[in-house]
Short mmCIF file of C-alpha atoms in Angstrom, two decimals:
data_model
loop_
_atom_site.label_atom_id
_atom_site.label_comp_id
_atom_site.label_asym_id
_atom_site.label_seq_id
_atom_site.Cartn_x
_atom_site.Cartn_y
_atom_site.Cartn_z
CA ALA A 15 -120.07 -99.77 -51.93
CA HIS A 16 -118.01 -98.26 -54.33
CA ASP A 17 -114.35 -98.64 -54.38
CA VAL A 18 -112.77 -95.34 -55.19
CA ALA A 19 -109.23 -95.30 -56.23
CA ILE A 20 -107.34 -92.15 -55.56
CA ALA A 21 -104.66 -91.56 -58.05
CA ALA A 22 -102.00 -88.89 -57.90
CA ASP A 23 -101.92 -86.50 -60.77
CA ALA A 24 -99.31 -87.57 -63.15
CA PRO A 25 -96.91 -84.83 -64.15
CA ALA A 26 -97.75 -83.24 -67.37
CA PRO A 27 -95.22 -83.71 -70.06
CA ALA A 28 -92.83 -80.74 -70.39
CA PRO A 29 -93.25 -78.59 -73.42
CA ALA A 30 -90.72 -79.25 -76.11
CA ALA A 31 -87.54 -77.02 -75.85
CA GLN A 32 -87.22 -74.42 -78.50
CA THR A 33 -83.89 -73.40 -79.94
CA ILE A 34 -83.28 -69.96 -81.33
CA ALA A 35 -80.15 -69.05 -83.29
CA VAL A 36 -79.17 -65.38 -82.97
CA PRO A 37 -76.01 -63.82 -84.46
CA ALA A 38 -73.84 -62.25 -81.69
CA SER A 39 -70.29 -61.53 -80.67
CA ILE A 40 -68.60 -61.78 -77.29
CA GLU A 41 -66.00 -59.29 -76.08
CA ALA A 42 -63.85 -59.12 -72.95
CA TYR A 43 -65.05 -56.91 -70.16
CA TRP A 44 -61.57 -55.27 -69.95
CA SER A 45 -59.13 -54.84 -72.77
CA ALA A 46 -55.92 -52.95 -73.32
CA ASP A 47 -53.89 -52.03 -76.34
CA LEU A 48 -50.22 -52.84 -75.89
CA TYR A 49 -47.50 -50.88 -77.58
CA ALA A 50 -43.79 -51.36 -77.14
CA LYS A 51 -41.76 -48.28 -76.17
CA THR A 52 -38.79 -49.83 -77.89
CA SER A 53 -38.08 -52.74 -80.15
CA GLY A 54 -35.97 -55.70 -79.23
CA TYR A 55 -35.88 -59.45 -78.85
CA VAL A 56 -38.41 -61.09 -76.51
CA THR A 57 -36.48 -63.24 -74.05
CA ASP A 58 -39.26 -64.07 -71.57
CA VAL A 59 -43.07 -63.89 -71.49
CA LYS A 60 -44.42 -63.56 -67.95
CA PHE A 61 -48.15 -64.17 -68.55
CA ASP A 62 -50.38 -66.21 -70.79
CA LEU A 63 -53.55 -65.18 -72.60
CA GLY A 64 -56.38 -64.62 -70.15
CA ASP A 65 -54.17 -64.26 -67.06
CA HIS A 66 -55.08 -61.46 -64.64
CA VAL A 67 -52.42 -58.74 -64.46
CA THR A 68 -52.09 -55.55 -62.44
CA LYS A 69 -50.87 -52.15 -63.53
CA GLY A 70 -47.09 -51.86 -63.72
CA THR A 71 -46.45 -55.60 -63.86
CA PRO A 72 -43.93 -56.53 -66.57
CA LEU A 73 -45.59 -58.67 -69.22
CA ALA A 74 -42.48 -59.64 -71.11
CA ILE A 75 -38.71 -59.15 -71.00
CA LEU A 76 -36.97 -57.66 -74.01
CA HIS A 77 -33.30 -57.85 -74.89
CA VAL A 78 -32.25 -54.61 -76.60
CA PRO A 79 -28.53 -54.55 -77.48
CA GLU A 80 -28.64 -50.86 -78.49
CA LEU A 81 -29.97 -49.85 -75.07
CA GLU A 82 -27.28 -51.89 -73.36
CA LYS A 83 -24.65 -49.93 -75.29
CA ASN A 84 -26.36 -46.66 -74.35
CA LEU A 85 -26.45 -47.74 -70.71
CA ALA A 86 -22.75 -48.58 -70.76
CA GLN A 87 -21.98 -45.17 -72.27
CA ALA A 88 -24.17 -43.43 -69.68
CA ARG A 89 -22.40 -45.26 -66.86
CA ALA A 90 -19.01 -44.30 -68.27
CA THR A 91 -20.13 -40.68 -68.55
CA LEU A 92 -21.41 -40.75 -64.98
CA GLU A 93 -18.10 -42.11 -63.74
CA ALA A 94 -16.21 -39.44 -65.68
CA LYS A 95 -18.45 -36.75 -64.16
CA LYS A 96 -17.79 -38.15 -60.68
CA GLN A 97 -14.06 -37.95 -61.35
CA MET A 98 -14.47 -34.39 -62.64
CA LEU A 99 -16.30 -33.54 -59.43
CA LYS A 100 -13.45 -34.98 -57.36
CA ALA A 101 -10.95 -33.01 -59.44
CA ALA A 102 -13.01 -29.85 -58.97
CA ASP A 103 -13.02 -30.44 -55.20
CA ALA A 104 -9.24 -30.82 -55.31
CA VAL A 105 -8.88 -27.57 -57.28
CA ILE A 106 -11.05 -25.78 -54.70
CA ALA A 107 -8.90 -27.10 -51.87
CA GLN A 108 -5.72 -26.11 -53.73
CA SER A 109 -7.12 -22.63 -54.45
CA LYS A 110 -8.04 -22.15 -50.79
CA GLN A 111 -4.52 -23.19 -49.82
CA SER A 112 -3.11 -20.68 -52.33
CA LEU A 113 -5.24 -18.00 -50.70
CA ILE A 114 -3.80 -18.85 -47.29
CA VAL A 115 -0.25 -18.66 -48.72
CA ALA A 116 -1.03 -15.31 -50.36
CA GLN A 117 -2.43 -13.95 -47.10
CA LYS A 118 0.70 -15.05 -45.21
CA GLN A 119 2.91 -13.47 -47.85
CA PHE A 120 0.87 -10.28 -47.55
CA GLU A 121 1.41 -10.27 -43.79
CA SER A 122 5.14 -10.67 -44.39
CA TYR A 123 5.13 -7.82 -46.91
CA LYS A 124 3.24 -5.62 -44.47
CA VAL A 125 5.72 -6.27 -41.68
CA ASP A 126 8.61 -5.53 -44.05
CA MET A 127 6.92 -2.33 -45.27
CA ASP A 128 6.35 -1.15 -41.70
CA TYR A 129 10.00 -1.84 -40.92
CA GLN A 130 11.18 -0.03 -44.07
CA GLN A 131 8.95 2.99 -43.26
CA ILE A 132 10.41 3.20 -39.74
CA THR A 133 13.93 2.85 -41.16
CA LEU A 134 13.24 5.57 -43.75
CA LYS A 135 11.91 7.90 -41.06
CA ARG A 136 15.05 7.33 -38.98
CA GLN A 137 17.29 7.87 -42.00
CA GLN A 138 15.47 11.12 -42.80
CA GLU A 139 16.05 12.34 -39.23
CA LEU A 140 19.71 11.38 -39.46
CA SER A 141 19.99 13.05 -42.87
CA ALA A 142 18.60 16.29 -41.46
CA GLY A 143 21.51 16.28 -38.99
CA SER A 144 23.94 15.29 -41.76
CA ALA A 145 24.72 12.04 -39.90
CA ILE A 146 24.27 9.91 -43.08
CA THR A 147 25.10 10.36 -46.70
CA PRO A 148 22.46 11.15 -49.36
CA GLN A 149 23.21 7.71 -50.80
CA GLN A 150 22.10 6.01 -47.58
CA LEU A 151 18.90 8.09 -47.48
CA ASP A 152 18.16 7.18 -51.14
CA GLU A 153 18.76 3.52 -50.31
CA ALA A 154 16.31 3.66 -47.38
CA ARG A 155 13.75 5.44 -49.56
CA SER A 156 14.17 2.82 -52.29
CA LYS A 157 13.70 -0.06 -49.84
CA ALA A 158 10.55 1.58 -48.47
CA GLU A 159 9.16 1.94 -52.01
CA LEU A 160 10.01 -1.70 -52.80
CA ALA A 161 8.23 -2.81 -49.63
CA LYS A 162 5.19 -0.73 -50.65
CA ALA A 163 5.22 -2.35 -54.12
CA ALA A 164 5.49 -5.78 -52.50
CA MET A 165 2.32 -4.94 -50.54
CA GLY A 166 0.56 -4.27 -53.85
CA ILE A 167 1.80 -7.61 -55.19
CA GLY A 168 0.53 -9.30 -52.03
CA GLU A 169 -2.91 -7.73 -52.45
CA ALA A 170 -2.99 -8.83 -56.11
CA LYS A 171 -2.06 -12.40 -55.11
CA ILE A 172 -4.90 -12.46 -52.59
CA SER A 173 -7.36 -11.19 -55.20
CA ALA A 174 -6.12 -13.77 -57.72
CA ALA A 175 -6.43 -16.57 -55.16
CA GLN A 176 -9.99 -15.48 -54.34
CA ALA A 177 -10.84 -15.43 -58.05
CA ASP A 178 -9.34 -18.92 -58.41
CA ILE A 179 -11.58 -20.16 -55.62
CA GLN A 180 -14.66 -18.66 -57.30
CA PHE A 181 -13.68 -20.21 -60.63
CA ALA A 182 -13.02 -23.60 -58.99
CA GLU A 183 -16.39 -23.49 -57.22
CA ALA A 184 -18.13 -22.60 -60.49
CA SER A 185 -16.34 -25.48 -62.22
CA ARG A 186 -17.44 -27.79 -59.43
CA ALA A 187 -21.05 -26.66 -59.87
CA VAL A 188 -20.82 -27.46 -63.58
CA ALA A 189 -19.30 -30.87 -62.83
CA ALA A 190 -21.99 -31.58 -60.24
#
């Protein structure tokens, strides 16, 4: 009898590793060129090299003294414009009040003119009957003419007040 020994196949030795040297360069998958919109002093850096950032995220904080001066001037100008707007509103209100006064004066002039016209008519009737002197008729005629002139002044005041309102509203639009 033969003794047969069964042996497991021994693993074959691995082939020797080969090394190849190839010139190459590695670049980032994403890159961005960064340009400052203004120059200033960097006061804070928010991210480090290789950190993931999203669009619109501030990367660094700059201190720009010139811009701070410009901002202060812009704020002062804005405040002045607000005050001009308030002043323009006040001028509009005052102009509207002047219009109301002119309209009331006009009403007063109209009432006086109507009265003077009635008085003149009566004086003319009395003059026809020789019940008054020519001087009294002339006086009544003069008062009627003055009342008519006052009506013209009243109309002019109303027109001027309306023009003032238009000017004040235009000034307000400019201030706004």
